[in-house]
Amino acid sequence: MTDAQKTAADTTLRATGDSPPDPRPAPVPLLEPREGIPPVTATDEALAEVVAAFAAGTGPVAVDAERASGYRYGQRAYLVQLRREGAGSVLVDPVGCPDLSALGEAIGDAEWVLHAATQDLPCLRDIGMVPTRLFDTELAGRLAGFARVGLGAMVENVLGFALEKGHSAVDWSTRPLPEPWLRYAALDVELLVDLRDALEEELTQQGKLEWARQEFAAIAAAPPPPPRKDPWRRTSGMHKVRRRRQMAVVRELWTARDQVAQRRDVSPGKVLGDAAIVEAALSLPPNSHALAGLPGFGHRMGRRQLEQWQAAVDRARALPESELPQPGQPLNGPPPPRAWADKDPAAAARLSAARAAVTALAEELNLPQENLITPDTVRRLCWEPPVEPTRETVAEVLSGHGARPWQIEQVAPILTEALLTDAG
């Protein structure tokens, strides 16, 4: 359209009283609580009323939990939000009501709807809430091929509403909780069941609903994870620490910090930063004066604190060689893939073929590779394949590593072919 034509069109629109179309997308409406912000349930009497209401409710139960990560020690829940047809929305304070097992039992037979269930289930389990059936809206979004699967993005893209933002990383151990935070928390479960229903329909249309059901069942049946072995090895910046004596310093400082953090109920990072631990390990300071000169042990740190950390360093310095930690953790499974070409070229060829096949199939099915089959399972299969790779033997290995039936059905044929790439 020429400039003259644009001018003529604008003149015609003004003459007829119409307005030119706005090229900007219409604003997404902000979600509002249907029944307002519910009061916080923080007494046994109020909790008993909630239990009765949710036991009498119908249909799935939307469940969410807020933690104080980065502020408090551990991952305990500081607020639990629920919503069910016939019961409405509730906010429960696990500080005032630390045992929610009666509530868990009241909704035990219902399907629980959570977003990113594996994040919330551990803290819910600690207060007596364990589902027997669940629907994970984040995982459903992944399987359905959504590029953005955060709750806000999913609610906006699927249901057309915008969730309030800005309070996800606040200190939920604060009491009393500010009203804007409570509003944010209540909205997290406001449309969770609606989102579940829409995603179920989408998965049905894509022929993936049974896949999702198998994934949800696996999450619900999974036992609590065992305690992590040598958690100090996950200190940020650990890759700089190469000598065993230095590793011992990291271990001693990490352990001392963890004890202080647990006693004070604060996040370990607020007691002493990972970067400071690594600096002390690399420097091996001989006394607290030298320690005070290192980054992270500045002038604001009291003499008593410095002596506490220096004592940890001194313990590491005094250890006999036989008690120093070994570099790296014992391998439980195949070596890092970068070493395969030298250790076992045939295995490296199998892995390369398997990865390419999984990537292509995941793109075809429109879902993330790690949801089609975990990379660790692929590595283990390629490092130690069956003596005679067939679909049946490969399926047996995949099942032994925890793959679900739908995953085995999809990937066993392509992985069997990949295992035969080095034949001959």
PDB file of N, CA, C and O in Angstrom, residues 231-304:
ATOM      1  N   PRO A 231      27.658 -34.444  50.311  1.00  0.00           N
ATOM      2  CA  PRO A 231      27.038 -33.230  49.748  1.00  0.00           C
ATOM      3  C   PRO A 231      28.002 -32.055  49.654  1.00  0.00           C
ATOM      4  O   PRO A 231      27.785 -31.146  48.850  1.00  0.00           O
ATOM      5  N   TRP A 232      29.080 -32.065  50.418  1.00  0.00           N
ATOM      6  CA  TRP A 232      30.044 -30.968  50.364  1.00  0.00           C
ATOM      7  C   TRP A 232      30.705 -30.866  49.000  1.00  0.00           C
ATOM      8  O   TRP A 232      31.213 -29.797  48.621  1.00  0.00           O
ATOM      9  N   ARG A 233      30.699 -31.955  48.259  1.00  0.00           N
ATOM     10  CA  ARG A 233      31.331 -31.928  46.932  1.00  0.00           C
ATOM     11  C   ARG A 233      30.558 -31.056  45.941  1.00  0.00           C
ATOM     12  O   ARG A 233      31.081 -30.724  44.878  1.00  0.00           O
ATOM     13  N   ARG A 234      29.331 -30.693  46.290  1.00  0.00           N
ATOM     14  CA  ARG A 234      28.532 -29.846  45.405  1.00  0.00           C
ATOM     15  C   ARG A 234      28.729 -28.359  45.689  1.00  0.00           C
ATOM     16  O   ARG A 234      28.005 -27.515  45.155  1.00  0.00           O
ATOM     17  N   THR A 235      29.718 -28.021  46.523  1.00  0.00           N
ATOM     18  CA  THR A 235      30.032 -26.614  46.790  1.00  0.00           C
ATOM     19  C   THR A 235      30.351 -25.905  45.479  1.00  0.00           C
ATOM     20  O   THR A 235      31.158 -26.390  44.681  1.00  0.00           O
ATOM     21  N   SER A 236      29.718 -24.772  45.260  1.00  0.00           N
ATOM     22  CA  SER A 236      29.948 -24.021  44.027  1.00  0.00           C
ATOM     23  C   SER A 236      31.411 -23.586  43.935  1.00  0.00           C
ATOM     24  O   SER A 236      31.964 -23.036  44.894  1.00  0.00           O
ATOM     25  N   GLY A 237      32.040 -23.835  42.801  1.00  0.00           N
ATOM     26  CA  GLY A 237      33.452 -23.505  42.620  1.00  0.00           C
ATOM     27  C   GLY A 237      34.370 -24.653  42.972  1.00  0.00           C
ATOM     28  O   GLY A 237      35.609 -24.499  42.968  1.00  0.00           O
ATOM     29  N   MET A 238      33.803 -25.815  43.257  1.00  0.00           N
ATOM     30  CA  MET A 238      34.605 -26.973  43.670  1.00  0.00           C
ATOM     31  C   MET A 238      35.589 -27.415  42.587  1.00  0.00           C
ATOM     32  O   MET A 238      36.612 -28.032  42.884  1.00  0.00           O
ATOM     33  N   HIS A 239      35.301 -27.077  41.345  1.00  0.00           N
ATOM     34  CA  HIS A 239      36.190 -27.488  40.253  1.00  0.00           C
ATOM     35  C   HIS A 239      37.582 -26.875  40.386  1.00  0.00           C
ATOM     36  O   HIS A 239      38.550 -27.385  39.811  1.00  0.00           O
ATOM     37  N   LYS A 240      37.710 -25.780  41.165  1.00  0.00           N
ATOM     38  CA  LYS A 240      39.024 -25.150  41.354  1.00  0.00           C
ATOM     39  C   LYS A 240      39.880 -25.907  42.365  1.00  0.00           C
ATOM     40  O   LYS A 240      41.092 -25.709  42.424  1.00  0.00           O
ATOM     41  N   VAL A 241      39.234 -26.719  43.182  1.00  0.00           N
ATOM     42  CA  VAL A 241      39.926 -27.404  44.284  1.00  0.00           C
ATOM     43  C   VAL A 241      40.429 -28.754  43.789  1.00  0.00           C
ATOM     44  O   VAL A 241      39.637 -29.649  43.512  1.00  0.00           O
ATOM     45  N   ARG A 242      41.746 -28.906  43.699  1.00  0.00           N
ATOM     46  CA  ARG A 242      42.296 -30.114  43.080  1.00  0.00           C
ATOM     47  C   ARG A 242      43.111 -30.981  44.048  1.00  0.00           C
ATOM     48  O   ARG A 242      43.200 -32.193  43.857  1.00  0.00           O
ATOM     49  N   ARG A 243      43.675 -30.376  45.078  1.00  0.00           N
ATOM     50  CA  ARG A 243      44.493 -31.163  46.017  1.00  0.00           C
ATOM     51  C   ARG A 243      43.636 -31.724  47.132  1.00  0.00           C
ATOM     52  O   ARG A 243      42.670 -31.111  47.573  1.00  0.00           O
ATOM     53  N   ARG A 244      44.004 -32.911  47.604  1.00  0.00           N
ATOM     54  CA  ARG A 244      43.191 -33.600  48.611  1.00  0.00           C
ATOM     55  C   ARG A 244      43.135 -32.812  49.921  1.00  0.00           C
ATOM     56  O   ARG A 244      42.104 -32.790  50.591  1.00  0.00           O
ATOM     57  N   ARG A 245      44.217 -32.162  50.304  1.00  0.00           N
ATOM     58  CA  ARG A 245      44.214 -31.369  51.526  1.00  0.00           C
ATOM     59  C   ARG A 245      43.225 -30.206  51.410  1.00  0.00           C
ATOM     60  O   ARG A 245      42.523 -29.865  52.360  1.00  0.00           O
ATOM     61  N   GLN A 246      43.186 -29.615  50.243  1.00  0.00           N
ATOM     62  CA  GLN A 246      42.241 -28.532  50.007  1.00  0.00           C
ATOM     63  C   GLN A 246      40.800 -29.049  50.063  1.00  0.00           C
ATOM     64  O   GLN A 246      39.904 -28.385  50.583  1.00  0.00           O
ATOM     65  N   MET A 247      40.605 -30.240  49.517  1.00  0.00           N
ATOM     66  CA  MET A 247      39.266 -30.841  49.586  1.00  0.00           C
ATOM     67  C   MET A 247      38.842 -31.075  51.027  1.00  0.00           C
ATOM     68  O   MET A 247      37.669 -30.903  51.382  1.00  0.00           O
ATOM     69  N   ALA A 248      39.808 -31.448  51.865  1.00  0.00           N
ATOM     70  CA  ALA A 248      39.502 -31.658  53.281  1.00  0.00           C
ATOM     71  C   ALA A 248      39.054 -30.355  53.937  1.00  0.00           C
ATOM     72  O   ALA A 248      38.168 -30.352  54.803  1.00  0.00           O
ATOM     73  N   VAL A 249      39.643 -29.232  53.531  1.00  0.00           N
ATOM     74  CA  VAL A 249      39.231 -27.936  54.070  1.00  0.00           C
ATOM     75  C   VAL A 249      37.788 -27.641  53.671  1.00  0.00           C
ATOM     76  O   VAL A 249      36.978 -27.191  54.492  1.00  0.00           O
ATOM     77  N   VAL A 250      37.460 -27.883  52.403  1.00  0.00           N
ATOM     78  CA  VAL A 250      36.079 -27.675  51.956  1.00  0.00           C
ATOM     79  C   VAL A 250      35.130 -28.530  52.795  1.00  0.00           C
ATOM     80  O   VAL A 250      34.095 -28.055  53.276  1.00  0.00           O
ATOM     81  N   ARG A 251      35.491 -29.793  52.993  1.00  0.00           N
ATOM     82  CA  ARG A 251      34.623 -30.703  53.750  1.00  0.00           C
ATOM     83  C   ARG A 251      34.415 -30.212  55.184  1.00  0.00           C
ATOM     84  O   ARG A 251      33.286 -30.195  55.687  1.00  0.00           O
ATOM     85  N   GLU A 252      35.497 -29.794  55.838  1.00  0.00           N
ATOM     86  CA  GLU A 252      35.385 -29.345  57.233  1.00  0.00           C
ATOM     87  C   GLU A 252      34.593 -28.043  57.347  1.00  0.00           C
ATOM     88  O   GLU A 252      33.752 -27.888  58.242  1.00  0.00           O
ATOM     89  N   LEU A 253      34.869 -27.089  56.460  1.00  0.00           N
ATOM     90  CA  LEU A 253      34.142 -25.824  56.509  1.00  0.00           C
ATOM     91  C   LEU A 253      32.674 -26.030  56.166  1.00  0.00           C
ATOM     92  O   LEU A 253      31.785 -25.441  56.785  1.00  0.00           O
ATOM     93  N   TRP A 254      32.387 -26.856  55.156  1.00  0.00           N
ATOM     94  CA  TRP A 254      30.996 -27.123  54.764  1.00  0.00           C
ATOM     95  C   TRP A 254      30.231 -27.749  55.931  1.00  0.00           C
ATOM     96  O   TRP A 254      29.101 -27.347  56.236  1.00  0.00           O
ATOM     97  N   THR A 255      30.858 -28.715  56.602  1.00  0.00           N
ATOM     98  CA  THR A 255      30.201 -29.389  57.723  1.00  0.00           C
ATOM     99  C   THR A 255      29.963 -28.435  58.881  1.00  0.00           C
ATOM    100  O   THR A 255      28.881 -28.423  59.490  1.00  0.00           O
ATOM    101  N   ALA A 256      30.965 -27.610  59.202  1.00  0.00           N
ATOM    102  CA  ALA A 256      30.811 -26.637  60.292  1.00  0.00           C
ATOM    103  C   ALA A 256      29.713 -25.628  59.957  1.00  0.00           C
ATOM    104  O   ALA A 256      28.887 -25.274  60.813  1.00  0.00           O
ATOM    105  N   ARG A 257      29.702 -25.165  58.712  1.00  0.00           N
ATOM    106  CA  ARG A 257      28.670 -24.209  58.289  1.00  0.00           C
ATOM    107  C   ARG A 257      27.289 -24.834  58.385  1.00  0.00           C
ATOM    108  O   ARG A 257      26.329 -24.198  58.823  1.00  0.00           O
ATOM    109  N   ASP A 258      27.159 -26.077  57.966  1.00  0.00           N
ATOM    110  CA  ASP A 258      25.861 -26.741  57.982  1.00  0.00           C
ATOM    111  C   ASP A 258      25.329 -26.872  59.408  1.00  0.00           C
ATOM    112  O   ASP A 258      24.133 -26.699  59.655  1.00  0.00           O
ATOM    113  N   GLN A 259      26.217 -27.166  60.340  1.00  0.00           N
ATOM    114  CA  GLN A 259      25.798 -27.291  61.741  1.00  0.00           C
ATOM    115  C   GLN A 259      25.308 -25.948  62.286  1.00  0.00           C
ATOM    116  O   GLN A 259      24.295 -25.886  62.991  1.00  0.00           O
ATOM    117  N   VAL A 260      26.026 -24.879  61.954  1.00  0.00           N
ATOM    118  CA  VAL A 260      25.615 -23.542  62.398  1.00  0.00           C
ATOM    119  C   VAL A 260      24.275 -23.161  61.768  1.00  0.00           C
ATOM    120  O   VAL A 260      23.369 -22.658  62.443  1.00  0.00           O
ATOM    121  N   ALA A 261      24.144 -23.417  60.466  1.00  0.00           N
ATOM    122  CA  ALA A 261      22.915 -23.052  59.761  1.00  0.00           C
ATOM    123  C   ALA A 261      21.719 -23.810  60.322  1.00  0.00           C
ATOM    124  O   ALA A 261      20.636 -23.234  60.511  1.00  0.00           O
ATOM    125  N   GLN A 262      21.919 -25.085  60.615  1.00  0.00           N
ATOM    126  CA  GLN A 262      20.818 -25.879  61.159  1.00  0.00           C
ATOM    127  C   GLN A 262      20.426 -25.382  62.550  1.00  0.00           C
ATOM    128  O   GLN A 262      19.236 -25.274  62.858  1.00  0.00           O
ATOM    129  N   ARG A 263      21.424 -25.049  63.354  1.00  0.00           N
ATOM    130  CA  ARG A 263      21.144 -24.565  64.709  1.00  0.00           C
ATOM    131  C   ARG A 263      20.408 -23.219  64.686  1.00  0.00           C
ATOM    132  O   ARG A 263      19.488 -22.985  65.464  1.00  0.00           O
ATOM    133  N   ARG A 264      20.787 -22.358  63.755  1.00  0.00           N
ATOM    134  CA  ARG A 264      20.179 -21.035  63.666  1.00  0.00           C
ATOM    135  C   ARG A 264      18.951 -20.990  62.766  1.00  0.00           C
ATOM    136  O   ARG A 264      18.258 -19.971  62.691  1.00  0.00           O
ATOM    137  N   ASP A 265      18.682 -22.096  62.064  1.00  0.00           N
ATOM    138  CA  ASP A 265      17.584 -22.179  61.105  1.00  0.00           C
ATOM    139  C   ASP A 265      17.666 -21.065  60.069  1.00  0.00           C
ATOM    140  O   ASP A 265      16.731 -20.302  59.850  1.00  0.00           O
ATOM    141  N   VAL A 266      18.820 -20.983  59.430  1.00  0.00           N
ATOM    142  CA  VAL A 266      19.002 -20.045  58.323  1.00  0.00           C
ATOM    143  C   VAL A 266      19.656 -20.788  57.165  1.00  0.00           C
ATOM    144  O   VAL A 266      20.272 -21.847  57.343  1.00  0.00           O
ATOM    145  N   SER A 267      19.520 -20.242  55.989  1.00  0.00           N
ATOM    146  CA  SER A 267      20.151 -20.840  54.814  1.00  0.00           C
ATOM    147  C   SER A 267      21.666 -20.873  54.997  1.00  0.00           C
ATOM    148  O   SER A 267      22.260 -19.890  55.441  1.00  0.00           O
ATOM    149  N   PRO A 268      22.323 -21.993  54.670  1.00  0.00           N
ATOM    150  CA  PRO A 268      23.784 -22.059  54.824  1.00  0.00           C
ATOM    151  C   PRO A 268      24.518 -20.927  54.123  1.00  0.00           C
ATOM    152  O   PRO A 268      25.527 -20.432  54.620  1.00  0.00           O
ATOM    153  N   GLY A 269      23.998 -20.491  52.984  1.00  0.00           N
ATOM    154  CA  GLY A 269      24.652 -19.412  52.257  1.00  0.00           C
ATOM    155  C   GLY A 269      24.669 -18.099  53.007  1.00  0.00           C
ATOM    156  O   GLY A 269      25.517 -17.241  52.750  1.00  0.00           O
ATOM    157  N   LYS A 270      23.738 -17.928  53.948  1.00  0.00           N
ATOM    158  CA  LYS A 270      23.733 -16.712  54.761  1.00  0.00           C
ATOM    159  C   LYS A 270      24.736 -16.799  55.911  1.00  0.00           C
ATOM    160  O   LYS A 270      25.059 -15.791  56.529  1.00  0.00           O
ATOM    161  N   VAL A 271      25.185 -18.006  56.224  1.00  0.00           N
ATOM    162  CA  VAL A 271      26.184 -18.193  57.274  1.00  0.00           C
ATOM    163  C   VAL A 271      27.584 -17.976  56.711  1.00  0.00           C
ATOM    164  O   VAL A 271      28.400 -17.242  57.283  1.00  0.00           O
ATOM    165  N   LEU A 272      27.848 -18.611  55.585  1.00  0.00           N
ATOM    166  CA  LEU A 272      29.154 -18.484  54.924  1.00  0.00           C
ATOM    167  C   LEU A 272      28.968 -18.876  53.474  1.00  0.00           C
ATOM    168  O   LEU A 272      28.395 -19.929  53.172  1.00  0.00           O
ATOM    169  N   GLY A 273      29.449 -18.043  52.564  1.00  0.00           N
ATOM    170  CA  GLY A 273      29.261 -18.307  51.141  1.00  0.00           C
ATOM    171  C   GLY A 273      30.158 -19.417  50.616  1.00  0.00           C
ATOM    172  O   GLY A 273      31.244 -19.674  51.146  1.00  0.00           O
ATOM    173  N   ASP A 274      29.698 -20.070  49.574  1.00  0.00           N
ATOM    174  CA  ASP A 274      30.514 -21.113  48.933  1.00  0.00           C
ATOM    175  C   ASP A 274      31.847 -20.555  48.449  1.00  0.00           C
ATOM    176  O   ASP A 274      32.887 -21.210  48.556  1.00  0.00           O
ATOM    177  N   ALA A 275      31.816 -19.335  47.907  1.00  0.00           N
ATOM    178  CA  ALA A 275      33.053 -18.744  47.380  1.00  0.00           C
ATOM    179  C   ALA A 275      34.089 -18.570  48.489  1.00  0.00           C
ATOM    180  O   ALA A 275      35.290 -18.775  48.269  1.00  0.00           O
ATOM    181  N   ALA A 276      33.634 -18.222  49.702  1.00  0.00           N
ATOM    182  CA  ALA A 276      34.555 -18.062  50.828  1.00  0.00           C
ATOM    183  C   ALA A 276      35.166 -19.404  51.221  1.00  0.00           C
ATOM    184  O   ALA A 276      36.371 -19.502  51.521  1.00  0.00           O
ATOM    185  N   ILE A 277      34.353 -20.453  51.205  1.00  0.00           N
ATOM    186  CA  ILE A 277      34.858 -21.792  51.529  1.00  0.00           C
ATOM    187  C   ILE A 277      35.949 -22.190  50.543  1.00  0.00           C
ATOM    188  O   ILE A 277      37.016 -22.702  50.935  1.00  0.00           O
ATOM    189  N   VAL A 278      35.718 -21.960  49.271  1.00  0.00           N
ATOM    190  CA  VAL A 278      36.704 -22.331  48.251  1.00  0.00           C
ATOM    191  C   VAL A 278      37.972 -21.503  48.402  1.00  0.00           C
ATOM    192  O   VAL A 278      39.090 -22.021  48.267  1.00  0.00           O
ATOM    193  N   GLU A 279      37.835 -20.215  48.685  1.00  0.00           N
ATOM    194  CA  GLU A 279      39.009 -19.361  48.885  1.00  0.00           C
ATOM    195  C   GLU A 279      39.865 -19.870  50.035  1.00  0.00           C
ATOM    196  O   GLU A 279      41.100 -19.918  49.948  1.00  0.00           O
ATOM    197  N   ALA A 280      39.224 -20.249  51.135  1.00  0.00           N
ATOM    198  CA  ALA A 280      39.970 -20.760  52.289  1.00  0.00           C
ATOM    199  C   ALA A 280      40.666 -22.068  51.947  1.00  0.00           C
ATOM    200  O   ALA A 280      41.801 -22.314  52.377  1.00  0.00           O
ATOM    201  N   ALA A 281      40.004 -22.907  51.155  1.00  0.00           N
ATOM    202  CA  ALA A 281      40.612 -24.185  50.772  1.00  0.00           C
ATOM    203  C   ALA A 281      41.844 -23.968  49.903  1.00  0.00           C
ATOM    204  O   ALA A 281      42.867 -24.645  50.062  1.00  0.00           O
ATOM    205  N   LEU A 282      41.756 -23.020  48.984  1.00  0.00           N
ATOM    206  CA  LEU A 282      42.885 -22.778  48.083  1.00  0.00           C
ATOM    207  C   LEU A 282      44.051 -22.119  48.812  1.00  0.00           C
ATOM    208  O   LEU A 282      45.220 -22.351  48.474  1.00  0.00           O
ATOM    209  N   SER A 283      43.746 -21.294  49.831  1.00  0.00           N
ATOM    210  CA  SER A 283      44.788 -20.535  50.516  1.00  0.00           C
ATOM    211  C   SER A 283      45.396 -21.269  51.712  1.00  0.00           C
ATOM    212  O   SER A 283      46.526 -20.981  52.108  1.00  0.00           O
ATOM    213  N   LEU A 284      44.633 -22.162  52.337  1.00  0.00           N
ATOM    214  CA  LEU A 284      45.078 -22.869  53.540  1.00  0.00           C
ATOM    215  C   LEU A 284      45.673 -21.893  54.562  1.00  0.00           C
ATOM    216  O   LEU A 284      46.842 -21.986  54.952  1.00  0.00           O
ATOM    217  N   PRO A 285      44.889 -20.915  55.033  1.00  0.00           N
ATOM    218  CA  PRO A 285      45.429 -19.892  55.940  1.00  0.00           C
ATOM    219  C   PRO A 285      45.947 -20.509  57.241  1.00  0.00           C
ATOM    220  O   PRO A 285      45.294 -21.383  57.822  1.00  0.00           O
ATOM    221  N   PRO A 286      47.102 -20.060  57.739  1.00  0.00           N
ATOM    222  CA  PRO A 286      47.684 -20.654  58.955  1.00  0.00           C
ATOM    223  C   PRO A 286      47.028 -20.165  60.239  1.00  0.00           C
ATOM    224  O   PRO A 286      47.160 -20.797  61.281  1.00  0.00           O
ATOM    225  N   ASN A 287      46.331 -19.019  60.184  1.00  0.00           N
ATOM    226  CA  ASN A 287      45.709 -18.476  61.398  1.00  0.00           C
ATOM    227  C   ASN A 287      44.507 -17.612  61.018  1.00  0.00           C
ATOM    228  O   ASN A 287      44.289 -17.318  59.836  1.00  0.00           O
ATOM    229  N   SER A 288      43.748 -17.184  62.035  1.00  0.00           N
ATOM    230  CA  SER A 288      42.526 -16.429  61.788  1.00  0.00           C
ATOM    231  C   SER A 288      42.812 -15.050  61.215  1.00  0.00           C
ATOM    232  O   SER A 288      41.983 -14.495  60.495  1.00  0.00           O
ATOM    233  N   HIS A 289      43.993 -14.509  61.511  1.00  0.00           N
ATOM    234  CA  HIS A 289      44.356 -13.212  60.933  1.00  0.00           C
ATOM    235  C   HIS A 289      44.488 -13.331  59.415  1.00  0.00           C
ATOM    236  O   HIS A 289      43.996 -12.474  58.666  1.00  0.00           O
ATOM    237  N   ALA A 290      45.144 -14.388  58.976  1.00  0.00           N
ATOM    238  CA  ALA A 290      45.271 -14.610  57.531  1.00  0.00           C
ATOM    239  C   ALA A 290      43.911 -14.923  56.916  1.00  0.00           C
ATOM    240  O   ALA A 290      43.603 -14.488  55.796  1.00  0.00           O
ATOM    241  N   LEU A 291      43.088 -15.663  57.647  1.00  0.00           N
ATOM    242  CA  LEU A 291      41.755 -16.005  57.153  1.00  0.00           C
ATOM    243  C   LEU A 291      40.918 -14.741  56.947  1.00  0.00           C
ATOM    244  O   LEU A 291      40.185 -14.622  55.966  1.00  0.00           O
ATOM    245  N   ALA A 292      41.048 -13.787  57.859  1.00  0.00           N
ATOM    246  CA  ALA A 292      40.265 -12.552  57.774  1.00  0.00           C
ATOM    247  C   ALA A 292      40.578 -11.753  56.519  1.00  0.00           C
ATOM    248  O   ALA A 292      39.763 -10.936  56.077  1.00  0.00           O
ATOM    249  N   GLY A 293      41.742 -11.966  55.940  1.00  0.00           N
ATOM    250  CA  GLY A 293      42.124 -11.233  54.740  1.00  0.00           C
ATOM    251  C   GLY A 293      41.573 -11.830  53.457  1.00  0.00           C
ATOM    252  O   GLY A 293      41.752 -11.248  52.384  1.00  0.00           O
ATOM    253  N   LEU A 294      40.886 -12.972  53.560  1.00  0.00           N
ATOM    254  CA  LEU A 294      40.365 -13.621  52.359  1.00  0.00           C
ATOM    255  C   LEU A 294      38.967 -13.102  52.037  1.00  0.00           C
ATOM    256  O   LEU A 294      38.205 -12.732  52.924  1.00  0.00           O
ATOM    257  N   PRO A 295      38.595 -13.083  50.745  1.00  0.00           N
ATOM    258  CA  PRO A 295      37.237 -12.668  50.370  1.00  0.00           C
ATOM    259  C   PRO A 295      36.196 -13.553  51.064  1.00  0.00           C
ATOM    260  O   PRO A 295      36.342 -14.769  51.129  1.00  0.00           O
ATOM    261  N   GLY A 296      35.156 -12.902  51.590  1.00  0.00           N
ATOM    262  CA  GLY A 296      34.112 -13.640  52.283  1.00  0.00           C
ATOM    263  C   GLY A 296      34.303 -13.718  53.782  1.00  0.00           C
ATOM    264  O   GLY A 296      33.394 -14.107  54.518  1.00  0.00           O
ATOM    265  N   PHE A 297      35.501 -13.373  54.264  1.00  0.00           N
ATOM    266  CA  PHE A 297      35.780 -13.370  55.703  1.00  0.00           C
ATOM    267  C   PHE A 297      36.153 -11.947  56.121  1.00  0.00           C
ATOM    268  O   PHE A 297      37.153 -11.717  56.779  1.00  0.00           O
ATOM    269  N   GLY A 298      35.365 -10.986  55.699  1.00  0.00           N
ATOM    270  CA  GLY A 298      35.727  -9.582  55.839  1.00  0.00           C
ATOM    271  C   GLY A 298      35.630  -9.045  57.250  1.00  0.00           C
ATOM    272  O   GLY A 298      35.430  -9.771  58.225  1.00  0.00           O
ATOM    273  N   HIS A 299      35.729  -7.717  57.354  1.00  0.00           N
ATOM    274  CA  HIS A 299      35.812  -7.036  58.645  1.00  0.00           C
ATOM    275  C   HIS A 299      34.526  -7.158  59.461  1.00  0.00           C
ATOM    276  O   HIS A 299      34.535  -6.989  60.674  1.00  0.00           O
ATOM    277  N   ARG A 300      33.397  -7.452  58.786  1.00  0.00           N
ATOM    278  CA  ARG A 300      32.142  -7.550  59.532  1.00  0.00           C
ATOM    279  C   ARG A 300      32.055  -8.849  60.335  1.00  0.00           C
ATOM    280  O   ARG A 300      31.197  -8.986  61.193  1.00  0.00           O
ATOM    281  N   MET A 301      32.919  -9.784  60.035  1.00  0.00           N
ATOM    282  CA  MET A 301      32.877 -11.064  60.730  1.00  0.00           C
ATOM    283  C   MET A 301      33.602 -10.947  62.070  1.00  0.00           C
ATOM    284  O   MET A 301      34.730 -10.466  62.150  1.00  0.00           O
ATOM    285  N   GLY A 302      32.938 -11.344  63.143  1.00  0.00           N
ATOM    286  CA  GLY A 302      33.507 -11.231  64.482  1.00  0.00           C
ATOM    287  C   GLY A 302      34.656 -12.206  64.718  1.00  0.00           C
ATOM    288  O   GLY A 302      34.831 -13.183  63.996  1.00  0.00           O
ATOM    289  N   ARG A 303      35.430 -11.900  65.759  1.00  0.00           N
ATOM    290  CA  ARG A 303      36.581 -12.730  66.090  1.00  0.00           C
ATOM    291  C   ARG A 303      36.174 -14.169  66.396  1.00  0.00           C
ATOM    292  O   ARG A 303      36.847 -15.111  65.980  1.00  0.00           O
ATOM    293  N   ARG A 304      35.061 -14.302  67.098  1.00  0.00           N
ATOM    294  CA  ARG A 304      34.612 -15.650  67.452  1.00  0.00           C
ATOM    295  C   ARG A 304      34.261 -16.471  66.206  1.00  0.00           C
ATOM    296  O   ARG A 304      34.573 -17.658  66.121  1.00  0.00           O
TER     297      ARG A 304
END
